CSV table of N, CA and C in Angstrom, one decimal:
chain,number,residue,atom,x,y,z
A,1,GLU,N,-10.3,-36.2,-39.4
A,1,GLU,CA,-10.0,-36.8,-38.1
A,1,GLU,C,-8.6,-36.9,-38.0
A,2,VAL,N,-8.1,-36.3,-36.7
A,2,VAL,CA,-6.7,-36.5,-36.5
A,2,VAL,C,-6.2,-38.0,-36.1
A,3,GLN,N,-5.3,-38.4,-36.7
A,3,GLN,CA,-4.7,-39.7,-36.3
A,3,GLN,C,-3.2,-39.6,-36.2
A,4,LEU,N,-2.6,-40.3,-35.2
A,4,LEU,CA,-1.3,-40.5,-34.9
A,4,LEU,C,-1.1,-41.9,-34.5
A,5,VAL,N,-0.2,-42.5,-35.3
A,5,VAL,CA,0.0,-43.9,-35.2
A,5,VAL,C,1.5,-44.2,-34.9
A,6,GLU,N,1.7,-44.7,-33.8
A,6,GLU,CA,3.2,-44.9,-33.4
A,6,GLU,C,3.5,-46.3,-33.7
A,7,SER,N,4.8,-46.6,-33.9
A,7,SER,CA,5.4,-47.9,-34.1
A,7,SER,C,6.9,-47.9,-33.7
A,8,GLY,N,7.3,-49.2,-33.6
A,8,GLY,CA,8.7,-49.3,-33.3
A,8,GLY,C,9.2,-49.8,-31.9
A,9,GLY,N,8.2,-49.7,-31.2
A,9,GLY,CA,8.6,-50.2,-29.7
A,9,GLY,C,8.9,-51.6,-29.7
A,10,GLY,N,9.4,-52.2,-28.6
A,10,GLY,CA,9.8,-53.5,-28.4
A,10,GLY,C,10.6,-53.6,-27.1
A,11,LEU,N,11.2,-54.9,-27.1
A,11,LEU,CA,12.0,-55.3,-26.0
A,11,LEU,C,13.5,-55.1,-26.3
A,12,VAL,N,14.1,-54.5,-25.5
A,12,VAL,CA,15.7,-54.2,-25.9
A,12,VAL,C,16.4,-54.3,-24.7
A,13,GLN,N,17.7,-54.8,-24.7
A,13,GLN,CA,18.5,-54.7,-23.6
A,13,GLN,C,19.1,-53.4,-23.3
A,14,PRO,N,19.6,-53.1,-22.0
A,14,PRO,CA,20.0,-52.0,-21.5
A,14,PRO,C,21.2,-51.7,-22.4
A,15,GLY,N,21.4,-50.4,-22.9
A,15,GLY,CA,22.5,-50.1,-23.7
A,15,GLY,C,22.1,-50.1,-25.2
A,16,GLY,N,21.0,-50.7,-25.6
A,16,GLY,CA,20.6,-50.9,-26.8
A,16,GLY,C,20.0,-49.6,-27.5
A,17,SER,N,19.4,-49.9,-28.7
A,17,SER,CA,18.8,-48.7,-29.5
A,17,SER,C,17.4,-49.2,-30.1
A,18,LEU,N,16.6,-48.2,-30.1
A,18,LEU,CA,15.3,-48.4,-30.8
A,18,LEU,C,15.0,-47.1,-31.5
A,19,ARG,N,14.3,-47.2,-32.7
A,19,ARG,CA,13.8,-46.0,-33.4
A,19,ARG,C,12.3,-46.0,-33.5
A,20,LEU,N,11.6,-45.2,-32.9
A,20,LEU,CA,10.2,-44.9,-32.9
A,20,LEU,C,9.8,-44.0,-34.1
A,21,SER,N,8.7,-44.3,-34.7
A,21,SER,CA,8.1,-43.7,-35.7
A,21,SER,C,6.5,-43.3,-35.4
A,22,CYS,N,6.1,-42.2,-36.0
A,22,CYS,CA,4.8,-41.8,-35.8
A,22,CYS,C,4.3,-41.2,-37.2
A,23,ALA,N,3.2,-41.8,-37.6
A,23,ALA,CA,2.6,-41.5,-38.9
A,23,ALA,C,1.4,-40.5,-38.5
A,24,ALA,N,1.4,-39.3,-39.0
A,24,ALA,CA,0.3,-38.3,-38.7
A,24,ALA,C,-0.6,-38.1,-39.9
A,25,SER,N,-1.9,-37.8,-39.6
A,25,SER,CA,-2.9,-37.5,-40.7
A,25,SER,C,-3.9,-36.7,-40.0
A,26,GLY,N,-4.8,-36.1,-40.8
A,26,GLY,CA,-5.9,-35.4,-40.5
A,26,GLY,C,-5.8,-34.0,-39.9
A,27,PHE,N,-4.6,-33.3,-39.9
A,27,PHE,CA,-4.4,-32.0,-39.6
A,27,PHE,C,-3.0,-31.6,-40.3
A,28,ARG,N,-2.8,-30.3,-40.2
A,28,ARG,CA,-1.6,-29.7,-41.0
A,28,ARG,C,-0.3,-30.0,-40.1
A,29,PHE,N,0.2,-31.2,-40.4
A,29,PHE,CA,1.3,-31.6,-39.7
A,29,PHE,C,2.6,-30.6,-39.7
A,30,SER,N,2.7,-30.1,-41.0
A,30,SER,CA,3.9,-29.2,-41.2
A,30,SER,C,3.7,-27.9,-40.3
A,31,SER,N,2.6,-27.6,-40.0
A,31,SER,CA,2.3,-26.4,-39.1
A,31,SER,C,2.2,-26.6,-37.7
A,32,THR,N,2.6,-27.8,-37.2
A,32,THR,CA,2.2,-28.1,-35.8
A,32,THR,C,3.5,-28.5,-35.2
A,33,GLU,N,3.7,-28.0,-33.9
A,33,GLU,CA,4.9,-28.5,-33.2
A,33,GLU,C,4.5,-29.9,-32.6
A,34,MET,N,5.5,-30.7,-32.6
A,34,MET,CA,5.4,-32.0,-32.1
A,34,MET,C,6.2,-32.4,-31.0
A,35,SER,N,5.8,-33.4,-30.2
A,35,SER,CA,6.5,-33.9,-29.1
A,35,SER,C,6.5,-35.4,-29.0
A,36,TRP,N,7.3,-36.1,-28.2
A,36,TRP,CA,7.2,-37.4,-27.8
A,36,TRP,C,7.0,-37.3,-26.2
A,37,VAL,N,6.0,-38.0,-25.7
A,37,VAL,CA,5.8,-38.1,-24.3
A,37,VAL,C,5.7,-39.5,-24.0
A,38,ARG,N,6.0,-39.8,-22.7
A,38,ARG,CA,5.9,-41.3,-22.3
A,38,ARG,C,5.3,-41.4,-20.8
A,39,GLN,N,4.8,-42.6,-20.6
A,39,GLN,CA,4.1,-42.9,-19.4
A,39,GLN,C,4.6,-44.4,-19.0
A,40,ALA,N,5.4,-44.2,-17.8
A,40,ALA,CA,5.8,-45.5,-17.2
A,40,ALA,C,4.7,-46.1,-16.3
A,41,PRO,N,4.8,-47.3,-16.0
A,41,PRO,CA,3.7,-48.0,-15.2
A,41,PRO,C,3.5,-47.3,-13.9
A,42,GLY,N,2.3,-46.9,-13.5
A,42,GLY,CA,2.0,-46.3,-12.3
A,42,GLY,C,2.5,-44.8,-12.2
A,43,LYS,N,3.0,-44.3,-13.3
A,43,LYS,CA,3.4,-42.8,-13.3
A,43,LYS,C,2.5,-42.0,-14.3
A,44,GLY,N,2.6,-40.8,-14.2
A,44,GLY,CA,1.9,-39.7,-15.1
A,44,GLY,C,2.7,-39.6,-16.3
A,45,LEU,N,2.1,-38.8,-17.3
A,45,LEU,CA,2.6,-38.5,-18.5
A,45,LEU,C,3.9,-37.6,-18.3
A,46,GLU,N,4.9,-38.0,-19.0
A,46,GLU,CA,6.3,-37.3,-19.0
A,46,GLU,C,6.6,-36.8,-20.3
A,47,TRP,N,6.9,-35.5,-20.5
A,47,TRP,CA,7.3,-35.0,-21.8
A,47,TRP,C,8.8,-35.5,-22.0
A,48,VAL,N,9.1,-36.0,-23.3
A,48,VAL,CA,10.5,-36.4,-23.4
A,48,VAL,C,11.3,-35.6,-24.4
A,49,SER,N,10.6,-35.1,-25.6
A,49,SER,CA,11.2,-34.4,-26.6
A,49,SER,C,10.3,-33.6,-27.4
A,50,GLY,N,10.8,-32.5,-28.0
A,50,GLY,CA,9.9,-31.7,-28.8
A,50,GLY,C,10.7,-31.2,-30.0
A,51,ILE,N,9.9,-30.9,-31.0
A,51,ILE,CA,10.6,-30.3,-32.2
A,51,ILE,C,9.7,-29.1,-32.8
A,52,THR,N,10.3,-28.2,-33.3
A,52,THR,CA,9.6,-27.1,-33.9
A,52,THR,C,9.0,-27.4,-35.2
A,53,ILE,N,8.3,-26.4,-35.8
A,53,ILE,CA,7.5,-26.8,-37.1
A,53,ILE,C,8.3,-27.2,-38.2
A,54,GLY,N,9.6,-26.5,-38.3
A,54,GLY,CA,10.4,-26.8,-39.6
A,54,GLY,C,11.5,-27.7,-39.2
A,55,GLY,N,11.5,-28.1,-37.8
A,55,GLY,CA,12.5,-29.0,-37.4
A,55,GLY,C,13.9,-28.4,-37.1
A,56,THR,N,13.8,-27.1,-37.1
A,56,THR,CA,15.2,-26.3,-36.8
A,56,THR,C,15.5,-26.5,-35.4
A,57,TYR,N,14.6,-26.5,-34.5
A,57,TYR,CA,15.1,-26.6,-33.1
A,57,TYR,C,14.4,-27.8,-32.5
A,58,THR,N,15.2,-28.5,-31.6
A,58,THR,CA,14.8,-29.7,-30.9
A,58,THR,C,15.1,-29.5,-29.5
A,59,TYR,N,14.3,-30.1,-28.6
A,59,TYR,CA,14.5,-30.0,-27.2
A,59,TYR,C,14.3,-31.3,-26.5
A,60,TYR,N,14.9,-31.6,-25.3
A,60,TYR,CA,15.0,-32.8,-24.7
A,60,TYR,C,14.8,-32.6,-23.2
A,61,ALA,N,14.2,-33.5,-22.6
A,61,ALA,CA,14.2,-33.7,-21.1
A,61,ALA,C,15.5,-34.0,-20.6
A,62,ASP,N,16.0,-33.6,-19.5
A,62,ASP,CA,17.4,-33.9,-19.0
A,62,ASP,C,17.7,-35.3,-19.0
A,63,SER,N,16.6,-36.0,-18.7
A,63,SER,CA,16.8,-37.5,-18.5
A,63,SER,C,17.2,-38.3,-19.9
A,64,VAL,N,16.9,-37.6,-20.9
A,64,VAL,CA,17.2,-38.3,-22.3
A,64,VAL,C,18.3,-37.5,-23.2
A,65,LYS,N,18.6,-36.4,-22.7
A,65,LYS,CA,19.6,-35.5,-23.4
A,65,LYS,C,20.8,-36.2,-23.6
A,66,GLY,N,21.2,-36.1,-24.9
A,66,GLY,CA,22.5,-36.8,-25.4
A,66,GLY,C,22.3,-38.3,-25.8
A,67,ARG,N,21.1,-38.8,-25.6
A,67,ARG,CA,20.8,-40.2,-25.9
A,67,ARG,C,19.8,-40.4,-27.0
A,68,PHE,N,18.8,-39.4,-26.9
A,68,PHE,CA,17.6,-39.5,-27.8
A,68,PHE,C,17.8,-38.3,-28.9
A,69,VAL,N,17.2,-38.6,-30.1
A,69,VAL,CA,17.3,-37.6,-31.1
A,69,VAL,C,16.0,-37.6,-31.8
A,70,ILE,N,15.2,-36.4,-31.7
A,70,ILE,CA,13.9,-36.4,-32.4
A,70,ILE,C,14.1,-35.6,-33.8
A,71,SER,N,13.3,-36.2,-34.7
A,71,SER,CA,13.3,-35.6,-36.1
A,71,SER,C,11.9,-35.7,-36.7
A,72,ARG,N,11.8,-35.0,-37.8
A,72,ARG,CA,10.5,-35.0,-38.5
A,72,ARG,C,10.6,-34.9,-40.2
A,73,ASP,N,9.8,-35.4,-40.8
A,73,ASP,CA,9.8,-35.2,-42.2
A,73,ASP,C,8.4,-34.7,-42.6
A,74,ASN,N,8.4,-33.4,-42.8
A,74,ASN,CA,7.1,-32.8,-43.2
A,74,ASN,C,6.5,-33.3,-44.6
A,75,ALA,N,7.3,-33.7,-45.4
A,75,ALA,CA,6.8,-34.1,-46.6
A,75,ALA,C,6.1,-35.5,-46.5
A,76,LYS,N,6.5,-36.2,-45.5
A,76,LYS,CA,6.0,-37.5,-45.3
A,76,LYS,C,5.0,-37.5,-44.1
A,77,ASN,N,4.8,-36.4,-43.4
A,77,ASN,CA,4.0,-36.3,-42.2
A,77,ASN,C,4.5,-37.4,-41.2
A,78,THR,N,5.7,-37.5,-41.0
A,78,THR,CA,6.1,-38.4,-40.0
A,78,THR,C,7.1,-37.8,-38.9
A,79,LEU,N,7.0,-38.3,-37.7
A,79,LEU,CA,7.9,-38.0,-36.6
A,79,LEU,C,8.6,-39.1,-36.1
A,80,ALA,N,9.9,-39.0,-35.8
A,80,ALA,CA,10.7,-40.1,-35.3
A,80,ALA,C,11.5,-39.8,-34.1
A,81,LEU,N,11.8,-40.8,-33.4
A,81,LEU,CA,12.6,-40.7,-32.1
A,81,LEU,C,13.6,-41.8,-32.2
A,82,GLN,N,14.8,-41.4,-32.3
A,82,GLN,CA,16.0,-42.4,-32.2
A,82,GLN,C,16.4,-42.5,-30.7
A,83,MET,N,16.4,-43.6,-30.2
A,83,MET,CA,16.7,-43.8,-28.8
A,83,MET,C,17.9,-44.6,-28.6
A,84,ASN,N,18.9,-44.1,-28.2
A,84,ASN,CA,20.3,-44.9,-28.0
A,84,ASN,C,20.6,-44.9,-26.4
A,85,SER,N,21.6,-45.8,-26.2
A,85,SER,CA,22.0,-46.1,-24.9
A,85,SER,C,20.8,-46.2,-23.9
A,86,LEU,N,19.8,-47.0,-24.2
A,86,LEU,CA,18.7,-47.1,-23.5
A,86,LEU,C,18.9,-47.7,-22.0
A,87,LYS,N,18.2,-47.2,-21.1
A,87,LYS,CA,18.3,-47.5,-19.7
A,87,LYS,C,16.9,-48.2,-19.2
A,88,THR,N,17.0,-49.0,-18.1
A,88,THR,CA,15.8,-49.7,-17.6
A,88,THR,C,14.7,-48.6,-17.4
A,89,GLU,N,15.0,-47.4,-16.9
A,89,GLU,CA,14.1,-46.4,-16.5
A,89,GLU,C,13.5,-45.6,-17.8
A,90,ASP,N,13.9,-46.1,-19.0
A,90,ASP,CA,13.3,-45.5,-20.1
A,90,ASP,C,12.0,-46.4,-20.5
A,91,SER,N,11.9,-47.6,-19.9
A,91,SER,CA,10.7,-48.4,-20.1
A,91,SER,C,9.4,-47.6,-19.9
A,92,ALA,N,8.6,-47.6,-20.9
A,92,ALA,CA,7.3,-46.8,-20.9
A,92,ALA,C,6.5,-47.0,-22.1
A,93,ILE,N,5.4,-46.6,-22.1
A,93,ILE,CA,4.6,-46.5,-23.5
A,93,ILE,C,5.0,-45.1,-23.9
A,94,TYR,N,5.3,-45.1,-25.2
A,94,TYR,CA,5.7,-43.7,-25.8
A,94,TYR,C,4.6,-43.2,-26.7
A,95,PHE,N,4.3,-42.0,-26.6
A,95,PHE,CA,3.2,-41.4,-27.5
A,95,PHE,C,3.8,-40.3,-28.3
A,96,CYS,N,3.4,-40.2,-29.5
A,96,CYS,CA,3.8,-38.9,-30.2
A,96,CYS,C,2.5,-38.0,-29.9
A,97,ALA,N,2.8,-36.7,-29.8
A,97,ALA,CA,1.8,-35.7,-29.4
A,97,ALA,C,1.8,-34.5,-30.1
A,98,THR,N,0.7,-33.8,-30.4
A,98,THR,CA,0.8,-32.5,-30.9
A,98,THR,C,1.2,-31.5,-29.8
A,99,GLY,N,1.9,-30.5,-30.0
A,99,GLY,CA,2.2,-29.5,-29.0
A,99,GLY,C,3.7,-29.6,-28.5
A,100,ASN,N,3.9,-28.6,-27.8
A,100,ASN,CA,5.4,-28.4,-27.2
A,100,ASN,C,5.4,-29.1,-25.8
A,101,ARG,N,6.4,-28.8,-25.0
A,101,ARG,CA,6.8,-29.5,-23.8
A,101,ARG,C,5.6,-29.2,-22.8
A,102,TRP,N,5.0,-28.1,-23.0
A,102,TRP,CA,3.8,-27.8,-22.1
A,102,TRP,C,2.4,-28.4,-22.6
A,103,THR,N,2.1,-27.9,-23.8
A,103,THR,CA,0.8,-28.3,-24.2
A,103,THR,C,0.6,-29.8,-24.8
A,104,SER,N,1.7,-30.4,-24.9
A,104,SER,CA,1.7,-31.8,-25.3
A,104,SER,C,1.0,-32.8,-24.1
A,105,LEU,N,1.2,-32.1,-23.0
A,105,LEU,CA,0.6,-32.9,-21.8
A,105,LEU,C,-0.8,-32.5,-21.5
A,106,SER,N,-1.3,-31.6,-22.3
A,106,SER,CA,-2.7,-31.1,-21.8
A,106,SER,C,-3.8,-32.0,-22.5
A,107,SER,N,-5.0,-31.9,-22.0
A,107,SER,CA,-6.1,-32.5,-22.5
A,107,SER,C,-6.4,-32.2,-23.9
A,108,ALA,N,-5.9,-31.0,-24.3
A,108,ALA,CA,-6.2,-30.4,-25.6
A,108,ALA,C,-5.3,-31.2,-26.7
A,109,SER,N,-4.2,-31.7,-26.2
A,109,SER,CA,-3.3,-32.3,-27.1
A,109,SER,C,-3.9,-33.7,-27.7
A,110,TYR,N,-3.4,-33.9,-29.0
A,110,TYR,CA,-3.8,-35.2,-29.7
A,110,TYR,C,-2.6,-36.1,-29.4
A,111,ARG,N,-2.9,-37.3,-29.2
A,111,ARG,CA,-1.9,-38.4,-28.9
A,111,ARG,C,-2.3,-39.7,-29.6
A,112,GLY,N,-1.4,-40.5,-30.0
A,112,GLY,CA,-1.7,-41.8,-30.5
A,112,GLY,C,-2.0,-42.8,-29.4
A,113,GLN,N,-2.0,-43.9,-29.9
A,113,GLN,CA,-2.3,-45.0,-29.1
A,113,GLN,C,-1.0,-45.4,-28.1
A,114,GLY,N,0.0,-45.1,-28.8
A,114,GLY,CA,1.3,-45.4,-28.1
A,114,GLY,C,2.0,-46.7,-28.5
A,115,THR,N,3.2,-46.7,-28.2
A,115,THR,CA,4.1,-48.0,-28.5
A,115,THR,C,4.9,-48.3,-27.2
A,116,GLN,N,4.9,-49.5,-26.9
A,116,GLN,CA,5.6,-49.8,-25.7
A,116,GLN,C,7.1,-50.1,-25.8
A,117,VAL,N,7.8,-49.6,-25.0
A,117,VAL,CA,9.3,-49.9,-24.9
A,117,VAL,C,9.6,-50.5,-23.6
A,118,ILE,N,10.2,-51.6,-23.7
A,118,ILE,CA,10.6,-52.4,-22.5
A,118,ILE,C,12.2,-52.5,-22.6
A,119,VAL,N,12.9,-52.0,-21.6
A,119,VAL,CA,14.4,-52.1,-21.6
A,119,VAL,C,14.7,-53.1,-20.4
A,120,SER,N,15.2,-54.1,-20.8
A,120,SER,CA,15.4,-55.2,-19.7
A,120,SER,C,16.5,-56.2,-20.1
A,121,SER,N,17.2,-56.7,-19.3
A,121,SER,CA,18.3,-57.8,-19.5
A,121,SER,C,17.5,-59.2,-19.4
């Protein structure tokens, strides 16, 4: 059974930082492209960042480029998202997901239960 368990969300002030983690099991993590996607209240899923199988290449939505850093540890089956200089518009539920910027948003993608990030003063 595929399991993705996110953690690390919380309440942070604008300009602050958070580090999200995702523990993966039940599939060949080291052979799977991974992404972070998010959903803000009342909005649809938005792709945030993606990483290739070996971690060589990383990709970011324009809205987070230069502020967020995605990484993975294939030995530990974990995915991470370091979020810096957070803005109120970054508030959302964040999900780790299998796939790239396109497939991670499809119904075929696996996603965890999410972790909530609230950026507020």
